[in-house]
């Protein structure tokens, strides 16, 4: 039976071309999350999308884009996500972030008895 925990999912929507200190922004965000000790982060590269500019970016063969949508997802306790937001704000030039309450289901070995 899985162990259940309440948590928060921080979802960050950016373009893959965006940079932070000469590194891809998505990479810088994941490294900062790791340094902050957050539980986990995943980068997802979109096949198609558009943002506030209204320009559609697509991964179609005949219409290859160098700025596909990227989503960074980070999951941890609400207080730890809140503590990370100022770091994120200092890194991100433009983008959108959302948070939502989630329930983590942890399978397998656990620290709890």
Short mmCIF file of N, CA, C and O in Angstrom, two decimals:
data_model
loop_
_atom_site.label_atom_id
_atom_site.label_comp_id
_atom_site.label_asym_id
_atom_site.label_seq_id
_atom_site.Cartn_x
_atom_site.Cartn_y
_atom_site.Cartn_z
N UNK A 1 0.85 -1.19 0.00
CA UNK A 1 0.00 0.00 0.00
C UNK A 1 0.89 1.24 0.00
O UNK A 1 1.85 1.32 0.75
N UNK A 2 0.56 2.22 -0.84
CA UNK A 2 1.40 3.42 -0.90
C UNK A 2 1.25 4.30 0.34
O UNK A 2 0.21 4.33 0.98
N UNK A 3 2.34 5.01 0.64
CA UNK A 3 2.32 6.02 1.69
C UNK A 3 1.89 7.32 1.04
O UNK A 3 2.42 7.71 0.00
N UNK A 4 0.90 8.00 1.62
CA UNK A 4 0.36 9.23 1.05
C UNK A 4 0.86 10.45 1.82
O UNK A 4 0.92 10.44 3.04
N UNK A 5 1.19 11.49 1.05
CA UNK A 5 1.63 12.77 1.64
C UNK A 5 0.98 13.90 0.85
O UNK A 5 0.91 13.85 -0.37
N UNK A 6 0.57 14.95 1.55
CA UNK A 6 0.12 16.16 0.87
C UNK A 6 1.35 16.93 0.42
O UNK A 6 2.37 16.97 1.12
N UNK A 7 1.28 17.52 -0.75
CA UNK A 7 2.41 18.26 -1.30
C UNK A 7 1.87 19.34 -2.24
O UNK A 7 0.66 19.49 -2.40
N UNK A 8 2.80 20.07 -2.85
CA UNK A 8 2.46 21.09 -3.84
C UNK A 8 3.27 20.82 -5.09
O UNK A 8 4.46 20.50 -5.02
N UNK A 9 2.61 20.95 -6.23
CA UNK A 9 3.27 20.85 -7.54
C UNK A 9 3.45 22.27 -8.07
O UNK A 9 2.48 23.02 -8.22
N UNK A 10 4.70 22.63 -8.30
CA UNK A 10 5.03 23.91 -8.93
C UNK A 10 5.31 23.61 -10.39
O UNK A 10 6.18 22.79 -10.71
N UNK A 11 4.56 24.22 -11.28
CA UNK A 11 4.70 23.99 -12.72
C UNK A 11 5.12 25.31 -13.36
O UNK A 11 4.43 26.33 -13.20
N UNK A 12 6.25 25.30 -14.08
CA UNK A 12 6.83 26.51 -14.65
C UNK A 12 6.84 26.37 -16.17
O UNK A 12 7.40 25.41 -16.71
N UNK A 13 6.21 27.30 -16.87
CA UNK A 13 6.11 27.28 -18.33
C UNK A 13 7.07 28.32 -18.90
O UNK A 13 6.93 29.52 -18.63
N UNK A 14 8.04 27.86 -19.69
CA UNK A 14 9.03 28.75 -20.29
C UNK A 14 9.32 28.27 -21.71
O UNK A 14 8.81 27.24 -22.14
N UNK A 15 10.14 29.02 -22.42
CA UNK A 15 10.61 28.61 -23.74
C UNK A 15 11.98 27.97 -23.63
O UNK A 15 12.79 28.37 -22.79
N UNK A 16 12.26 26.99 -24.47
CA UNK A 16 13.52 26.27 -24.35
C UNK A 16 14.72 27.15 -24.69
O UNK A 16 15.84 26.86 -24.29
N UNK A 17 14.53 28.25 -25.37
CA UNK A 17 15.61 29.15 -25.74
C UNK A 17 16.01 30.10 -24.60
O UNK A 17 17.08 30.71 -24.64
N UNK A 18 15.18 30.21 -23.58
CA UNK A 18 15.47 31.15 -22.49
C UNK A 18 16.70 30.71 -21.71
O UNK A 18 16.94 29.53 -21.51
N UNK A 19 17.48 31.71 -21.28
CA UNK A 19 18.76 31.44 -20.62
C UNK A 19 18.81 32.10 -19.25
O UNK A 19 18.12 33.08 -18.99
N UNK A 20 19.69 31.55 -18.42
CA UNK A 20 20.02 32.14 -17.12
C UNK A 20 21.52 31.96 -16.93
O UNK A 20 22.01 30.83 -16.84
N UNK A 21 22.24 33.06 -16.92
CA UNK A 21 23.71 33.03 -16.78
C UNK A 21 24.35 32.08 -17.78
O UNK A 21 25.14 31.22 -17.41
N UNK A 22 24.00 32.21 -19.02
CA UNK A 22 24.57 31.46 -20.15
C UNK A 22 24.22 29.97 -20.16
O UNK A 22 24.81 29.20 -20.90
N UNK A 23 23.27 29.54 -19.35
CA UNK A 23 22.81 28.15 -19.33
C UNK A 23 21.32 28.14 -19.66
O UNK A 23 20.62 29.11 -19.39
N UNK A 24 20.82 27.05 -20.21
CA UNK A 24 19.37 26.97 -20.42
C UNK A 24 18.63 27.20 -19.11
O UNK A 24 19.04 26.67 -18.06
N UNK A 25 17.59 28.01 -19.16
CA UNK A 25 16.84 28.34 -17.95
C UNK A 25 16.29 27.11 -17.27
O UNK A 25 16.35 26.98 -16.04
N UNK A 26 15.74 26.17 -18.06
CA UNK A 26 15.19 24.97 -17.44
C UNK A 26 16.25 24.20 -16.65
O UNK A 26 15.99 23.68 -15.57
N UNK A 27 17.47 24.16 -17.18
CA UNK A 27 18.57 23.48 -16.49
C UNK A 27 18.93 24.22 -15.20
O UNK A 27 19.15 23.60 -14.15
N UNK A 28 18.99 25.54 -15.27
CA UNK A 28 19.32 26.35 -14.10
C UNK A 28 18.27 26.19 -13.01
O UNK A 28 18.60 26.11 -11.82
N UNK A 29 17.00 26.10 -13.39
CA UNK A 29 15.92 25.92 -12.42
C UNK A 29 16.05 24.57 -11.72
O UNK A 29 15.95 24.48 -10.49
N UNK A 30 16.30 23.51 -12.50
CA UNK A 30 16.44 22.18 -11.90
C UNK A 30 17.64 22.14 -10.96
O UNK A 30 17.56 21.59 -9.85
N UNK A 31 18.75 22.72 -11.37
CA UNK A 31 19.94 22.74 -10.50
C UNK A 31 19.66 23.52 -9.21
O UNK A 31 20.07 23.11 -8.13
N UNK A 32 18.96 24.65 -9.33
CA UNK A 32 18.62 25.45 -8.13
C UNK A 32 17.68 24.67 -7.22
O UNK A 32 17.82 24.72 -5.99
N UNK A 33 16.73 23.94 -7.80
CA UNK A 33 15.82 23.12 -6.99
C UNK A 33 16.59 22.04 -6.25
O UNK A 33 16.34 21.76 -5.07
N UNK A 34 17.55 21.43 -6.94
CA UNK A 34 18.38 20.39 -6.31
C UNK A 34 19.20 20.98 -5.17
O UNK A 34 19.29 20.40 -4.10
N UNK A 35 19.80 22.13 -5.41
CA UNK A 35 20.60 22.81 -4.38
C UNK A 35 19.74 23.19 -3.19
O UNK A 35 20.21 23.19 -2.05
N UNK A 36 18.46 23.51 -3.43
CA UNK A 36 17.54 23.87 -2.35
C UNK A 36 17.03 22.63 -1.62
O UNK A 36 16.31 22.75 -0.63
N UNK A 37 17.37 21.45 -2.12
CA UNK A 37 16.96 20.22 -1.47
C UNK A 37 15.51 19.83 -1.73
O UNK A 37 14.94 19.05 -0.96
N UNK A 38 14.93 20.35 -2.81
CA UNK A 38 13.54 20.00 -3.10
C UNK A 38 13.45 18.53 -3.51
O UNK A 38 14.40 17.95 -4.04
N UNK A 39 12.29 17.94 -3.30
CA UNK A 39 12.13 16.49 -3.44
C UNK A 39 12.34 15.98 -4.85
O UNK A 39 12.89 14.89 -5.04
N UNK A 40 11.91 16.71 -5.86
CA UNK A 40 12.07 16.22 -7.22
C UNK A 40 11.69 17.25 -8.25
O UNK A 40 10.88 18.14 -7.98
N UNK A 41 12.30 17.14 -9.44
CA UNK A 41 12.02 18.06 -10.55
C UNK A 41 12.12 17.29 -11.85
O UNK A 41 12.95 16.39 -11.99
N UNK A 42 11.27 17.66 -12.80
CA UNK A 42 11.27 17.05 -14.13
C UNK A 42 11.08 18.14 -15.17
O UNK A 42 10.28 19.06 -14.97
N UNK A 43 11.79 18.02 -16.29
CA UNK A 43 11.63 18.94 -17.41
C UNK A 43 10.92 18.20 -18.53
O UNK A 43 11.32 17.10 -18.92
N UNK A 44 9.87 18.81 -19.05
CA UNK A 44 9.09 18.25 -20.15
C UNK A 44 9.18 19.20 -21.33
O UNK A 44 8.91 20.40 -21.19
N UNK A 45 9.54 18.68 -22.49
CA UNK A 45 9.64 19.50 -23.70
C UNK A 45 8.38 19.29 -24.54
O UNK A 45 8.03 18.17 -24.89
N UNK A 46 7.71 20.37 -24.84
CA UNK A 46 6.47 20.30 -25.59
C UNK A 46 6.70 20.13 -27.08
O UNK A 46 7.73 20.54 -27.62
N UNK A 47 5.73 19.53 -27.73
CA UNK A 47 5.79 19.36 -29.18
C UNK A 47 5.19 20.55 -29.91
O UNK A 47 5.51 20.81 -31.07
N UNK A 48 4.31 21.28 -29.21
CA UNK A 48 3.66 22.42 -29.83
C UNK A 48 3.06 23.29 -28.72
O UNK A 48 2.66 22.77 -27.69
N UNK A 49 3.04 24.59 -28.94
CA UNK A 49 2.41 25.47 -27.98
C UNK A 49 2.58 26.93 -28.35
O UNK A 49 3.25 27.25 -29.32
N UNK A 50 1.97 27.78 -27.56
CA UNK A 50 2.16 29.22 -27.71
C UNK A 50 1.97 29.88 -26.36
O UNK A 50 1.36 29.33 -25.47
N UNK A 51 2.55 31.04 -26.22
CA UNK A 51 2.46 31.79 -24.98
C UNK A 51 1.88 33.15 -25.21
O UNK A 51 1.08 33.36 -26.14
N UNK A 52 2.31 34.11 -24.41
CA UNK A 52 1.73 35.45 -24.46
C UNK A 52 1.98 36.15 -25.79
O UNK A 52 1.22 37.03 -26.18
N UNK A 53 3.03 35.73 -26.51
CA UNK A 53 3.31 36.37 -27.81
C UNK A 53 2.31 35.95 -28.87
O UNK A 53 2.15 36.62 -29.89
N UNK A 54 1.64 34.81 -28.66
CA UNK A 54 0.68 34.31 -29.62
C UNK A 54 1.31 33.53 -30.76
O UNK A 54 0.62 32.96 -31.60
N UNK A 55 2.63 33.48 -30.80
CA UNK A 55 3.34 32.76 -31.86
C UNK A 55 3.32 31.26 -31.56
O UNK A 55 3.75 30.83 -30.50
N UNK A 56 2.85 30.46 -32.51
CA UNK A 56 2.81 29.02 -32.32
C UNK A 56 4.18 28.44 -32.65
O UNK A 56 4.73 28.68 -33.72
N UNK A 57 4.73 27.68 -31.71
CA UNK A 57 5.98 26.97 -31.88
C UNK A 57 5.65 25.50 -32.04
O UNK A 57 4.82 24.96 -31.32
N UNK A 58 6.30 24.84 -33.01
CA UNK A 58 5.96 23.46 -33.33
C UNK A 58 7.21 22.65 -33.61
O UNK A 58 8.20 23.17 -34.08
N UNK A 59 7.13 21.35 -33.33
CA UNK A 59 8.24 20.44 -33.60
C UNK A 59 8.04 19.67 -34.89
O UNK A 59 8.68 18.66 -35.11
N UNK A 60 7.15 20.13 -35.77
CA UNK A 60 6.93 19.45 -37.04
C UNK A 60 8.21 19.46 -37.86
O UNK A 60 8.97 20.44 -37.84
N UNK A 61 8.44 18.41 -38.61
CA UNK A 61 9.66 18.27 -39.40
C UNK A 61 9.88 19.46 -40.33
O UNK A 61 10.98 19.97 -40.43
N UNK A 62 8.82 19.92 -41.02
CA UNK A 62 8.98 21.01 -41.96
C UNK A 62 8.96 22.39 -41.30
O UNK A 62 9.19 23.39 -41.96
N UNK A 63 8.71 22.42 -40.01
CA UNK A 63 8.58 23.68 -39.30
C UNK A 63 9.30 23.58 -37.95
O UNK A 63 8.73 23.82 -36.92
N UNK A 64 10.57 23.15 -37.99
CA UNK A 64 11.31 22.97 -36.74
C UNK A 64 11.50 24.29 -36.03
O UNK A 64 11.86 25.30 -36.62
N UNK A 65 11.30 24.27 -34.73
CA UNK A 65 11.43 25.46 -33.91
C UNK A 65 12.62 25.29 -32.97
O UNK A 65 12.91 24.19 -32.52
N UNK A 66 13.29 26.37 -32.70
CA UNK A 66 14.37 26.31 -31.71
C UNK A 66 13.91 26.89 -30.37
O UNK A 66 14.70 27.13 -29.50
N UNK A 67 12.60 27.09 -30.23
CA UNK A 67 12.07 27.63 -28.98
C UNK A 67 10.78 26.94 -28.60
O UNK A 67 9.74 27.56 -28.41
N UNK A 68 10.83 25.62 -28.49
CA UNK A 68 9.65 24.85 -28.11
C UNK A 68 9.28 25.14 -26.67
O UNK A 68 10.12 25.54 -25.86
N UNK A 69 8.02 24.92 -26.31
CA UNK A 69 7.62 25.13 -24.93
C UNK A 69 8.28 24.08 -24.02
O UNK A 69 8.45 22.93 -24.40
N UNK A 70 8.65 24.52 -22.84
CA UNK A 70 9.25 23.65 -21.82
C UNK A 70 8.47 23.86 -20.53
O UNK A 70 8.13 24.98 -20.17
N UNK A 71 8.18 22.75 -19.86
CA UNK A 71 7.52 22.80 -18.56
C UNK A 71 8.45 22.15 -17.55
O UNK A 71 8.94 21.04 -17.75
N UNK A 72 8.72 22.86 -16.46
CA UNK A 72 9.50 22.31 -15.35
C UNK A 72 8.51 22.05 -14.22
O UNK A 72 7.77 22.96 -13.82
N UNK A 73 8.48 20.81 -13.73
CA UNK A 73 7.60 20.46 -12.63
C UNK A 73 8.45 20.11 -11.42
O UNK A 73 9.40 19.33 -11.53
N UNK A 74 8.08 20.69 -10.29
CA UNK A 74 8.79 20.45 -9.03
C UNK A 74 7.75 20.12 -7.97
O UNK A 74 6.74 20.82 -7.85
N UNK A 75 8.00 19.06 -7.22
CA UNK A 75 7.06 18.62 -6.19
C UNK A 75 7.75 18.61 -4.84
O UNK A 75 8.87 18.09 -4.70
N UNK A 76 7.11 19.18 -3.84
CA UNK A 76 7.60 19.12 -2.46
C UNK A 76 6.51 19.66 -1.54
O UNK A 76 5.43 20.03 -1.99
N UNK A 77 6.83 19.73 -0.27
CA UNK A 77 5.91 20.27 0.72
C UNK A 77 5.65 21.75 0.43
O UNK A 77 6.51 22.45 -0.12
N UNK A 78 4.48 22.21 0.78
CA UNK A 78 4.07 23.59 0.49
C UNK A 78 5.08 24.61 0.99
O UNK A 78 5.44 25.54 0.27
N UNK A 79 5.56 24.46 2.20
CA UNK A 79 6.50 25.43 2.78
C UNK A 79 7.81 25.46 2.01
O UNK A 79 8.41 26.53 1.81
N UNK A 80 8.27 24.32 1.53
CA UNK A 80 9.53 24.26 0.79
C UNK A 80 9.37 24.88 -0.60
O UNK A 80 10.28 25.56 -1.09
N UNK A 81 8.21 24.68 -1.23
CA UNK A 81 7.95 25.32 -2.53
C UNK A 81 7.87 26.83 -2.35
O UNK A 81 8.45 27.59 -3.13
N UNK A 82 7.16 27.29 -1.33
CA UNK A 82 7.06 28.73 -1.06
C UNK A 82 8.44 29.34 -0.84
O UNK A 82 8.71 30.43 -1.32
N UNK A 83 9.30 28.65 -0.12
CA UNK A 83 10.65 29.14 0.15
C UNK A 83 11.48 29.23 -1.13
O UNK A 83 12.41 30.04 -1.22
N UNK A 84 11.16 28.41 -2.13
CA UNK A 84 11.90 28.39 -3.39
C UNK A 84 11.45 29.49 -4.36
O UNK A 84 12.21 29.87 -5.25
N UNK A 85 10.26 30.01 -4.20
CA UNK A 85 9.71 30.99 -5.15
C UNK A 85 10.57 32.24 -5.34
O UNK A 85 10.73 32.70 -6.48
N UNK A 86 11.19 32.82 -4.29
CA UNK A 86 12.07 33.97 -4.53
C UNK A 86 13.27 33.63 -5.41
O UNK A 86 13.69 34.44 -6.23
N UNK A 87 13.81 32.42 -5.27
CA UNK A 87 14.91 31.97 -6.13
C UNK A 87 14.44 31.91 -7.57
O UNK A 87 15.12 32.39 -8.49
N UNK A 88 13.28 31.32 -7.78
CA UNK A 88 12.71 31.22 -9.12
C UNK A 88 12.47 32.61 -9.70
O UNK A 88 12.82 32.88 -10.86
N UNK A 89 11.91 33.49 -8.92
CA UNK A 89 11.60 34.85 -9.39
C UNK A 89 12.87 35.58 -9.84
O UNK A 89 12.85 36.31 -10.83
N UNK A 90 13.97 35.35 -9.15
CA UNK A 90 15.23 35.99 -9.51
C UNK A 90 15.81 35.43 -10.81
O UNK A 90 16.61 36.09 -11.47
N UNK A 91 15.42 34.22 -11.18
CA UNK A 91 15.98 33.56 -12.36
C UNK A 91 15.17 33.79 -13.63
O UNK A 91 15.72 33.83 -14.72
N UNK A 92 13.87 33.89 -13.49
CA UNK A 92 12.98 33.85 -14.64
C UNK A 92 12.76 35.27 -15.19
O UNK A 92 12.45 36.18 -14.45
N UNK A 93 12.99 35.43 -16.50
CA UNK A 93 12.75 36.72 -17.13
C UNK A 93 11.28 36.88 -17.45
O UNK A 93 10.64 37.84 -17.07
N UNK A 94 10.75 35.90 -18.17
CA UNK A 94 9.33 35.90 -18.46
C UNK A 94 8.87 34.45 -18.48
O UNK A 94 9.63 33.55 -18.81
N UNK A 95 7.66 34.25 -18.12
CA UNK A 95 7.11 32.90 -18.08
C UNK A 95 5.89 32.89 -17.20
O UNK A 95 5.42 33.93 -16.73
N UNK A 96 5.39 31.72 -16.97
CA UNK A 96 4.20 31.53 -16.16
C UNK A 96 4.47 30.39 -15.20
O UNK A 96 5.08 29.38 -15.59
N UNK A 97 4.05 30.53 -13.97
CA UNK A 97 4.18 29.45 -13.00
C UNK A 97 2.84 29.24 -12.33
O UNK A 97 2.09 30.20 -12.10
N UNK A 98 2.53 27.99 -12.05
CA UNK A 98 1.30 27.66 -11.33
C UNK A 98 1.66 26.74 -10.18
O UNK A 98 2.68 26.04 -10.21
N UNK A 99 0.81 26.74 -9.17
CA UNK A 99 0.95 25.78 -8.09
C UNK A 99 -0.39 25.11 -7.87
O UNK A 99 -1.44 25.71 -8.13
N UNK A 100 -0.32 23.88 -7.46
CA UNK A 100 -1.55 23.18 -7.12
C UNK A 100 -1.25 22.15 -6.04
O UNK A 100 -0.15 21.62 -5.96
N UNK A 101 -2.24 21.94 -5.19
CA UNK A 101 -2.11 20.92 -4.16
C UNK A 101 -2.22 19.56 -4.81
O UNK A 101 -3.07 19.33 -5.67
N UNK A 102 -1.34 18.66 -4.41
CA UNK A 102 -1.36 17.30 -4.92
C UNK A 102 -1.18 16.33 -3.76
O UNK A 102 -0.76 16.71 -2.67
N UNK A 103 -1.50 15.10 -4.02
CA UNK A 103 -1.25 14.05 -3.04
C UNK A 103 -0.21 13.12 -3.64
O UNK A 103 -0.41 12.56 -4.73
N UNK A 104 0.91 12.99 -2.96
CA UNK A 104 1.99 12.13 -3.40
C UNK A 104 1.71 10.73 -2.90
O UNK A 104 1.40 10.53 -1.73
N UNK A 105 1.83 9.77 -3.80
CA UNK A 105 1.71 8.36 -3.44
C UNK A 105 3.09 7.75 -3.57
O UNK A 105 3.61 7.63 -4.68
N UNK A 106 3.69 7.41 -2.45
CA UNK A 106 5.04 6.84 -2.49
C UNK A 106 4.95 5.34 -2.34
O UNK A 106 4.41 4.82 -1.38
N UNK A 107 5.48 4.65 -3.35
CA UNK A 107 5.46 3.19 -3.36
C UNK A 107 6.83 2.65 -2.96
O UNK A 107 7.84 3.31 -3.15
N UNK A 108 6.87 1.45 -2.42
CA UNK A 108 8.13 0.81 -2.08
C UNK A 108 8.61 1.21 -0.71
O UNK A 108 7.84 1.58 0.17
N UNK A 109 9.93 1.14 -0.51
CA UNK A 109 10.55 1.42 0.79
C UNK A 109 10.26 2.85 1.22
O UNK A 109 10.17 3.76 0.43
N UNK A 110 10.12 3.03 2.50
CA UNK A 110 9.79 4.33 3.05
C UNK A 110 10.60 4.55 4.31
O UNK A 110 11.04 3.62 4.97
N UNK A 111 10.80 5.83 4.66
CA UNK A 111 11.51 6.18 5.89
C UNK A 111 10.63 5.97 7.10
O UNK A 111 11.11 5.97 8.23
N UNK A 112 9.33 5.87 6.88
CA UNK A 112 8.40 5.73 8.00
C UNK A 112 8.25 4.26 8.38
O UNK A 112 8.30 3.38 7.53
N UNK A 113 8.06 4.03 9.66
CA UNK A 113 7.88 2.66 10.12
C UNK A 113 6.43 2.26 10.07
O UNK A 113 5.54 3.03 10.09
#
